[in-house]
CSV table of C-alpha atoms in Angstrom, one decimal:
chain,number,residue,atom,x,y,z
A,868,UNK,CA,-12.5,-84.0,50.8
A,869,UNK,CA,-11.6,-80.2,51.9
A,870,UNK,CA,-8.7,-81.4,53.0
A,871,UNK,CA,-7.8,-82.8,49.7
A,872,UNK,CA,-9.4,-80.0,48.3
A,873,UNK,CA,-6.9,-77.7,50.2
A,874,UNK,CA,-3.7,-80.1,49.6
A,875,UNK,CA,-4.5,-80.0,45.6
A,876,UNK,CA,-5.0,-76.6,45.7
A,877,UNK,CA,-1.6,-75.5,47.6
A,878,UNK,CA,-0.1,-78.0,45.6
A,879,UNK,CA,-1.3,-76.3,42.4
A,880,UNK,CA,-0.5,-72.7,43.6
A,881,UNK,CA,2.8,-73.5,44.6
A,882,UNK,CA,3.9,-75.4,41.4
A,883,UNK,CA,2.1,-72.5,39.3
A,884,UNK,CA,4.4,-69.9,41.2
A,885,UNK,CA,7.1,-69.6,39.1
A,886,UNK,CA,5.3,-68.7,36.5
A,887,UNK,CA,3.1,-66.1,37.8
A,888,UNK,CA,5.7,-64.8,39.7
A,889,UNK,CA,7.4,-64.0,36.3
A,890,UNK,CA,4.3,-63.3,34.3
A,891,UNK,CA,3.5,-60.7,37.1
A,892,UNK,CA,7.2,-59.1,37.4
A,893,UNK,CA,7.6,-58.9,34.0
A,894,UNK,CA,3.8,-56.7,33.5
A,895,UNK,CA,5.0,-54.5,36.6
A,896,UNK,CA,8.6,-53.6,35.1
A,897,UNK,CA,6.4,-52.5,31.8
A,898,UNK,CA,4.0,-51.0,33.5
A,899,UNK,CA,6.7,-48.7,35.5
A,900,UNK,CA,8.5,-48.8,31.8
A,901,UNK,CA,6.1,-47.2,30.2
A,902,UNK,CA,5.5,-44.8,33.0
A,903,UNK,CA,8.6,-43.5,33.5
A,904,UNK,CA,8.7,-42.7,29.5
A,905,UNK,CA,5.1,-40.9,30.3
A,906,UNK,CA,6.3,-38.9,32.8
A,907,UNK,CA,9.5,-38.4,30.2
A,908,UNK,CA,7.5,-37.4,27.3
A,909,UNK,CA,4.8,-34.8,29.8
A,910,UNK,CA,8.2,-33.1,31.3
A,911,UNK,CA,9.4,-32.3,27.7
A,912,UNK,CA,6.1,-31.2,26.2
A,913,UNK,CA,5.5,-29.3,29.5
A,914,UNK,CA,9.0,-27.7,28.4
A,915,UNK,CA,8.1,-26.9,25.3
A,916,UNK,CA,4.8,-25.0,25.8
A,917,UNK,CA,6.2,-23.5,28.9
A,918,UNK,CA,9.0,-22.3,26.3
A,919,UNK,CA,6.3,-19.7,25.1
A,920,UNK,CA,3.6,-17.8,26.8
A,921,UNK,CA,0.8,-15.7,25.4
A,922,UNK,CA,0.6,-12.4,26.8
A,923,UNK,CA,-2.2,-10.4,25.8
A,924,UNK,CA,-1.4,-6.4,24.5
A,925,UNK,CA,-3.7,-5.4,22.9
A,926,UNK,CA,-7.5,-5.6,20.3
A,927,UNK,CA,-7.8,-6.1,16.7
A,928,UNK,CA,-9.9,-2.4,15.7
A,929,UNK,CA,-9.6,-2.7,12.4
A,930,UNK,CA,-8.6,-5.0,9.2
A,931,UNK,CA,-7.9,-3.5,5.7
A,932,UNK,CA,-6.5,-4.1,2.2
A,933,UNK,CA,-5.9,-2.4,-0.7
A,934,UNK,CA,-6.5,-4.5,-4.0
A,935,UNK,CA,-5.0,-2.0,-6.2
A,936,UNK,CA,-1.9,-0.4,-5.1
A,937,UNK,CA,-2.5,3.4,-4.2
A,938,UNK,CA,-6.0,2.8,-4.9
A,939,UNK,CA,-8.5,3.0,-1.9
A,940,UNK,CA,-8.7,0.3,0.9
A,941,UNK,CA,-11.6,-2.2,2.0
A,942,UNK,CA,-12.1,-2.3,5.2
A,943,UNK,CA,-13.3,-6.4,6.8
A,944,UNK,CA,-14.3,-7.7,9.5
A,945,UNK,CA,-13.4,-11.0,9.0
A,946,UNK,CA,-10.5,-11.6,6.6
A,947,UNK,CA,-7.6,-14.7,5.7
A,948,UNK,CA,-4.0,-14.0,6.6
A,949,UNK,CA,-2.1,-15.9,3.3
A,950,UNK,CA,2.0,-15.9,2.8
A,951,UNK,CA,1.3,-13.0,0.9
A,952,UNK,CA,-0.7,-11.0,2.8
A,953,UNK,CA,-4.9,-10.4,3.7
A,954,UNK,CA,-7.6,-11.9,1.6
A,955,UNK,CA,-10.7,-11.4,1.6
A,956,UNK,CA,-12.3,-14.0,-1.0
A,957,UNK,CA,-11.0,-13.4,-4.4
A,958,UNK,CA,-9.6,-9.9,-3.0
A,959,UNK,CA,-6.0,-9.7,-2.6
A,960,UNK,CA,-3.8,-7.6,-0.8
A,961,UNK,CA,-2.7,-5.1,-3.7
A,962,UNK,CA,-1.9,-7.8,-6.3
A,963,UNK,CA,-3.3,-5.5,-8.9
A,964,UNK,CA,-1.3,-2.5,-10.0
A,965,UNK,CA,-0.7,0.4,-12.4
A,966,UNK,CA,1.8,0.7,-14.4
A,967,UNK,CA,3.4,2.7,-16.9
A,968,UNK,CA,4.2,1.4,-20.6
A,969,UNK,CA,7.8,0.8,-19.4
A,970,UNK,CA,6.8,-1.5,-16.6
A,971,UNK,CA,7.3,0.6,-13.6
A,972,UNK,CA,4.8,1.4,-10.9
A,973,UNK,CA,2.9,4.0,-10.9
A,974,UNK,CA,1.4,4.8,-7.1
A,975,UNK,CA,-0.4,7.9,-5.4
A,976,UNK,CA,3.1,9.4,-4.9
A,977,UNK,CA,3.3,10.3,-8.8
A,978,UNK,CA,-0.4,10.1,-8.9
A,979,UNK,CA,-2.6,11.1,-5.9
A,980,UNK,CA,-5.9,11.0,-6.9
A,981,UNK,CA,-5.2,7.2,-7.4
A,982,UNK,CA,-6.6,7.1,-3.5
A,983,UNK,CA,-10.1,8.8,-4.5
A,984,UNK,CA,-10.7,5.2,-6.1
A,985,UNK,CA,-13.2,2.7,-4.0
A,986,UNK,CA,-12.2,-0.9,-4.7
A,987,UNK,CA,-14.7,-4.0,-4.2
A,988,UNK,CA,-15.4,-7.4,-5.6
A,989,UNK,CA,-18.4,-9.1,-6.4
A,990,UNK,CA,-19.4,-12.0,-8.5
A,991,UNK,CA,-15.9,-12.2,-10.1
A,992,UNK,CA,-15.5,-8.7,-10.5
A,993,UNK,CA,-12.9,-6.0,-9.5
A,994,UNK,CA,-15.2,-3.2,-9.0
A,995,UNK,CA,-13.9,0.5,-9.0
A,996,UNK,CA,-16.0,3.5,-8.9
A,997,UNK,CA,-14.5,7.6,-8.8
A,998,UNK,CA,-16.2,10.5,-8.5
A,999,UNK,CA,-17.7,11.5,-12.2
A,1000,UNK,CA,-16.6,8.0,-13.5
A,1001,UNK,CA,-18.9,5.1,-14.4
A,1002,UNK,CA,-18.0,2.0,-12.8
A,1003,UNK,CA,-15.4,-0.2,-13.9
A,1004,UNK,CA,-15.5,-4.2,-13.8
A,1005,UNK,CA,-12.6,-6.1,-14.3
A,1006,UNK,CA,-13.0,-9.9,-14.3
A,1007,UNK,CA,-10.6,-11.2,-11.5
A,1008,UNK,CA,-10.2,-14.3,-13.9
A,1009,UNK,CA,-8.0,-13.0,-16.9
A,1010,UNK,CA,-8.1,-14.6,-20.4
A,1011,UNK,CA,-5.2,-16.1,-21.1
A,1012,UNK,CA,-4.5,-14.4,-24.3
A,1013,UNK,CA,-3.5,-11.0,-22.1
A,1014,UNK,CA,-0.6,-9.8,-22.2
A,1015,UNK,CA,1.6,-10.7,-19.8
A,1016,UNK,CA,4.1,-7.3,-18.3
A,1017,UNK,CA,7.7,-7.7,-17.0
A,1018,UNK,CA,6.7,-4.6,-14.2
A,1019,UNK,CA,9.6,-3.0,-12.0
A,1020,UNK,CA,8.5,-2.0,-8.4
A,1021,UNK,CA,11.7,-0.9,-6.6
A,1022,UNK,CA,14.5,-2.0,-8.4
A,1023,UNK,CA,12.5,-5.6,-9.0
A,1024,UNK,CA,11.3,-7.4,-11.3
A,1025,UNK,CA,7.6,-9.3,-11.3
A,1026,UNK,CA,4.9,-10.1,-14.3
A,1027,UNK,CA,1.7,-9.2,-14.0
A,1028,UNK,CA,-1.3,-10.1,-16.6
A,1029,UNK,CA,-3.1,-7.0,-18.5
A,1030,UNK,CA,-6.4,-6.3,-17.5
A,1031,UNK,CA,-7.8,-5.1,-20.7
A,1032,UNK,CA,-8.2,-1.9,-22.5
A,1033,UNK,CA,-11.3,-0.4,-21.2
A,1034,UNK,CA,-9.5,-0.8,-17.6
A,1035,UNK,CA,-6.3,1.4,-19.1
A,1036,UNK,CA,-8.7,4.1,-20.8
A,1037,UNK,CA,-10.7,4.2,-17.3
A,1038,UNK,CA,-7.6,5.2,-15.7
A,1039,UNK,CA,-6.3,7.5,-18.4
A,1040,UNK,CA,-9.4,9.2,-18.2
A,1041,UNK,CA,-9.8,9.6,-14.6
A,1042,UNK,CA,-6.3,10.8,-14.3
A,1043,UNK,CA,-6.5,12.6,-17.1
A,1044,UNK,CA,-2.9,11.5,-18.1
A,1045,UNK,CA,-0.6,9.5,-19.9
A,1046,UNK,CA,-1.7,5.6,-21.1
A,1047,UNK,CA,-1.7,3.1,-17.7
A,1048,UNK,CA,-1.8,-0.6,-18.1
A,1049,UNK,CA,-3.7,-2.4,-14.8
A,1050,UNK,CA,-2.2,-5.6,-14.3
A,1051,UNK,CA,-2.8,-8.6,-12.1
A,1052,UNK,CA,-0.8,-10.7,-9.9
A,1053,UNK,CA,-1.7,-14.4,-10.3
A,1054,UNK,CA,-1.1,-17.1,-8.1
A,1055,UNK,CA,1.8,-19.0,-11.0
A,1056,UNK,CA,3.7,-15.9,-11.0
A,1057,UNK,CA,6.6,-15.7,-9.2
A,1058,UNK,CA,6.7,-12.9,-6.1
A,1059,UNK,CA,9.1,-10.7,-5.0
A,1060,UNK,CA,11.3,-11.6,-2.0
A,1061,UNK,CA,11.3,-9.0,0.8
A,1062,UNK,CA,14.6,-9.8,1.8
A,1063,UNK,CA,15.6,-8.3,-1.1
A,1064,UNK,CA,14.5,-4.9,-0.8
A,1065,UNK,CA,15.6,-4.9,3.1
A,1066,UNK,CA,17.6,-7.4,4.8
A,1067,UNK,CA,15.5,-7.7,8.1
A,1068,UNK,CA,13.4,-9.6,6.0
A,1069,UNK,CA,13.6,-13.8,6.0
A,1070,UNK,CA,14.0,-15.3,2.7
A,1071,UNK,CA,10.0,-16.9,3.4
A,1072,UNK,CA,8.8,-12.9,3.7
A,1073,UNK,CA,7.3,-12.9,0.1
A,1074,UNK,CA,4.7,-10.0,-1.6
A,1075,UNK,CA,3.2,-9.3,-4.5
A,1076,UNK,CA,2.8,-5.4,-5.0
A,1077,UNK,CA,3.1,-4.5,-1.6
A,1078,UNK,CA,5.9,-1.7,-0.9
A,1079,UNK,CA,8.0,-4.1,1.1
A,1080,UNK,CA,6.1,-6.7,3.4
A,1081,UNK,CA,2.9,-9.2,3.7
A,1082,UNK,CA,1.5,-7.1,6.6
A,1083,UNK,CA,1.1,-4.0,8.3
A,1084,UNK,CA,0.2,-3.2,11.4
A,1085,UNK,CA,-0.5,-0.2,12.9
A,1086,UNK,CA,-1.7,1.2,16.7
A,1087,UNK,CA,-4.6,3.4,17.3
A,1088,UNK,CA,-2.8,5.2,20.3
A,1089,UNK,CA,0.2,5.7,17.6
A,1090,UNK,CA,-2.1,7.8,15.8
A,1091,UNK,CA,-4.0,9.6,18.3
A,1092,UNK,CA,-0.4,10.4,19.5
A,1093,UNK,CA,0.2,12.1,15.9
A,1094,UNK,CA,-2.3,13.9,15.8
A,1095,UNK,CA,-2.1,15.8,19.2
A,1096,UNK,CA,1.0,17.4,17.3
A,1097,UNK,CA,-0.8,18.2,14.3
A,1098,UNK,CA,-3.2,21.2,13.6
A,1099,UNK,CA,-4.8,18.9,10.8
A,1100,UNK,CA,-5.6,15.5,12.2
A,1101,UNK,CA,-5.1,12.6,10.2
A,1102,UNK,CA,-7.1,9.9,9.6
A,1103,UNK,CA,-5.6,5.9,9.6
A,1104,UNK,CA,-6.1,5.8,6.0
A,1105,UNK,CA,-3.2,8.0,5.8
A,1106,UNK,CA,-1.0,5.2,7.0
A,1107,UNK,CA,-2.5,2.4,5.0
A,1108,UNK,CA,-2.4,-0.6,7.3
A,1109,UNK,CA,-3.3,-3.6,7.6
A,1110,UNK,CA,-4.1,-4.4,10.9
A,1111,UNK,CA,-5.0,-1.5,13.0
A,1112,UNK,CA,-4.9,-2.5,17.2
A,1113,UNK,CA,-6.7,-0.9,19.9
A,1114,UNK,CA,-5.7,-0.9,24.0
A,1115,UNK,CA,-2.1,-0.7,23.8
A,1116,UNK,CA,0.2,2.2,24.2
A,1117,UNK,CA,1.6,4.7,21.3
A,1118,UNK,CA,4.4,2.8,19.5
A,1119,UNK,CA,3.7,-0.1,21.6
A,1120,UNK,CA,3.3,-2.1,17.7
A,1121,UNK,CA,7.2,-1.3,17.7
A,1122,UNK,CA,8.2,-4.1,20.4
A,1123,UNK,CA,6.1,-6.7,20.1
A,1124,UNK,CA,8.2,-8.9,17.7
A,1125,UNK,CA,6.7,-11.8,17.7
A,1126,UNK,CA,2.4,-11.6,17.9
A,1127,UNK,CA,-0.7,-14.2,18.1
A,1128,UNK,CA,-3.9,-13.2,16.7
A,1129,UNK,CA,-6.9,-15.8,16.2
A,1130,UNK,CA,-4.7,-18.6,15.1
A,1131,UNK,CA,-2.1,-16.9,12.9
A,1132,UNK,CA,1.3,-16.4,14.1
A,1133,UNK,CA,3.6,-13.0,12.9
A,1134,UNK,CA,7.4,-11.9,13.6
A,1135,UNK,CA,7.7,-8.3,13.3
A,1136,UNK,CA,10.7,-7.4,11.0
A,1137,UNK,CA,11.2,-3.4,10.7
A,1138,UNK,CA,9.9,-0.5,11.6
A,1139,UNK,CA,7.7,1.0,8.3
A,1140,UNK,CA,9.6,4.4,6.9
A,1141,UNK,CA,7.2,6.7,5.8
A,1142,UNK,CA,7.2,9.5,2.6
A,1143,UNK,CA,4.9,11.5,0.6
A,1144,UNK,CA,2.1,9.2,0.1
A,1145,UNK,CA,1.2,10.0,4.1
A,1146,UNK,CA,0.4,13.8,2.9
A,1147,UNK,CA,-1.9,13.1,0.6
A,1148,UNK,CA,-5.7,14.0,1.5
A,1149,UNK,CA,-7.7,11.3,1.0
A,1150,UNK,CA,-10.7,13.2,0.7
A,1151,UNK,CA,-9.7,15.5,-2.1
A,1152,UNK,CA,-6.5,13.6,-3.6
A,1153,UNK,CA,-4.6,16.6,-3.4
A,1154,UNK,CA,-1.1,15.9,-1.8
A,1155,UNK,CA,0.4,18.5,0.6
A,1156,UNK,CA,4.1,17.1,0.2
A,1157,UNK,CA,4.5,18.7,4.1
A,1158,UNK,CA,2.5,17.0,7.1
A,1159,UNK,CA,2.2,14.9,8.9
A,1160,UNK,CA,5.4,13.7,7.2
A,1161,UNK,CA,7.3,16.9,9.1
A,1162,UNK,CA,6.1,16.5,12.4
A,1163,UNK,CA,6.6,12.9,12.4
A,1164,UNK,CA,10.2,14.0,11.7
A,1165,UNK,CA,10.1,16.0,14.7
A,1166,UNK,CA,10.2,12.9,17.1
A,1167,UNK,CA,10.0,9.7,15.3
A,1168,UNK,CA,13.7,9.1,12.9
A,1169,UNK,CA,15.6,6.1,13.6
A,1170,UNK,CA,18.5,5.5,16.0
A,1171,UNK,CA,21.7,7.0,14.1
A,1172,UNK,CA,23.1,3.2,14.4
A,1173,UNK,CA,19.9,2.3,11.6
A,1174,UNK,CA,20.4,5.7,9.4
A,1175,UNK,CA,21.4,2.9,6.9
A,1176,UNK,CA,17.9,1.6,7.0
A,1177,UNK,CA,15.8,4.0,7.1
A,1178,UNK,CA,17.7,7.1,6.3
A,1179,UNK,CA,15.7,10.3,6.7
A,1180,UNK,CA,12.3,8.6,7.0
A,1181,UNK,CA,10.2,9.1,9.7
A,1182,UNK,CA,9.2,5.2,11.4
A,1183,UNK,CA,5.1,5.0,11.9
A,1184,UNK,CA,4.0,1.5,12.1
A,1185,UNK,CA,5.6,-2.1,12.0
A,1186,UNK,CA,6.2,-4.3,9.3
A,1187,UNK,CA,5.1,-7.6,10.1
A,1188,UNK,CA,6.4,-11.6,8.1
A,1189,UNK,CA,3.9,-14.5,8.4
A,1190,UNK,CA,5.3,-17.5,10.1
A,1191,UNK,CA,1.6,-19.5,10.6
A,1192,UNK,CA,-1.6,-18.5,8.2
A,1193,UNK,CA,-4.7,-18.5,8.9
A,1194,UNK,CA,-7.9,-16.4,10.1
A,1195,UNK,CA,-8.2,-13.2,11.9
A,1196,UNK,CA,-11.3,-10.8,12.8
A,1197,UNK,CA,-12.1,-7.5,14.2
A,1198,UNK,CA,-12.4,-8.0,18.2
A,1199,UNK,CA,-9.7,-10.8,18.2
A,1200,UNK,CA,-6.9,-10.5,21.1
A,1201,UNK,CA,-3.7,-9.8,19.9
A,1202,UNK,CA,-1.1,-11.8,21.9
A,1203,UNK,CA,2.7,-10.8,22.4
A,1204,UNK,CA,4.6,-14.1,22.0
A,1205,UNK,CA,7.2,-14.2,25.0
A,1206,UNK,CA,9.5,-16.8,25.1
């Protein structure tokens, strides 16, 4: 019966050969198939993130923005990094302005008591407070019967929504000056392109108020390097930047081109050129039209080859395009992007 047993069974293995012969070939070749495309696909996404390394320069110290332009900053520990710039729940980085009945911008460089102004927001309020004034509260949602402005800021053209007249009589009072209009950026208005006030700019690099870019960013050795020339120290609120960094060297800001911080992602576009503003005393609003503007002269003016640029301005800080938003806080690394 065994023997049988055994004569049937080799009988069946042998004419069920073929076919599992095939069967088992045909699992093998897609088996090394489908390995070969593995190790295909792991080389070219070991490629791609070995394209890129993360090297770390330096500490997030700091995070500010300005609602109102020339108005004082707020300073965050936490804040969201947008297309446009910080923001900080319904705070925006200066997407409110002043302006004159024409239109154009007025800032702390034809008014500098404009920085003695503290700027918060609470329960859907703008909230601004200056020394003998009584608090002002704008609503950060306009009604739509406002006015809307056609306002200039250098040489462009961008609306922005009236904010009422009790804001404009708050301002004329403070400043003791001609009628201002505040207005506010809102999100279906069109912004300005960077690009279009300098060309290192992308087309993306978009702002609202903002002199020029979406981002600032600034060094604390930078500073303390200023003001070992100065008899007057200065204080970062001189320099109003966004993102002040910590254990990195003086001007390091300058060559880091493309950064990591948290998980937004920033290409550094030009060197920021500095004027007047930078002299003002943000204690007393008075502007001193000299330092630290001069000494900055002294050792920080462009290569002659970028005179075209930044003419006779002295370079302090980086300005900085978003390529990925997202979230950023004080203590984050900040990660030079090397390719």
């Amino acid at each position: 019966m065994s023997g049988s047993s055994g004569a049937l069974g080799g009988f069946g293995l042998l004419e069920l050969l073929p076919q599992s012969r095939a069967a088992w070939l045909g699992a093998a070749a897609a088996l090394a198939l489908a390995a070969l495309l593995g190790a295909a696909v792991w080389r070219w996404a070991g490629r791609r993130a070995g394209s890129a390394r993360l090297q770390r320069v330096g500490t997030v110290s700091g995070l500010f923005l300005y609602p109102v332009k020339s108005c004082g900053g707020v300073a965050l520990q936490r804040a969201e990094v947008t297309a446009l710039g910080l923001r900080s729940g319904e705070m925006r980085d200066r997407f409110w302005l002043l302006i004159k009945e024409d239109g154009h911008m007025v800032t702390a460089r034809q008014e500098p008591q404009l920085v003695l102004i503290s700027v918060n927001c609470e329960n859907g309020y703008l909230t601004l407070n200056a020394p003998e004034m009584k608090e002002l509260r704008v609503p950060v949602k306009l009604s739509r019967k406002n006015a809307v402005h056609n306002c200039r800021l250098f040489g462009l053209d961008i609306q922005g929504r009236d904010c009422g007249d009790e804001a404009a009589q708050w301002f004329a009072t403070f400043l003791n000056t001609q009628s201002y209009r505040l207005v506010h950026f809102e999100s279906q208005m069109t912004p300005r392109k960077s690009r279009d006030i300098f060309t290192t700019f992308r087309s993306k690099d978009k702002i609202a108020y903002p002199d020029c870019s979406p981002a600032l960013i600034l060094s604390e050795a930078s500073l303390e390097d200023l003001n070992t020339r100065l008899e007057k120290k200065v204080k970062i609120q001189n320099f109003r930047p966004n993102i002040v960094v910590t254990g990195c060297n003086a001007f390091e800001e300058d060559s880091w081109n493309k950064i990591k911080i948290g998980n937004v992602e920033m290409k550094g576009t030009m060197a920021c050129p500095r004027c007047i503003l930078t002299t003002i005393d943000m204690e007393t609003g008075i502007i001193d039209r000299k330092e630290p503007l001069e000494t900055l002269k002294s050792y920080r003016l462009c290569d002659p080859s970028e005179q075209h640029l930044y003419k006779s301005s002295p370079l302090f800080g980086w300005y900085y395009g978003i390529d990925k938003t997202g979230t950023l806080q004080v203590g984050d690394p900040v990660y030079k992007i090397v390719n």
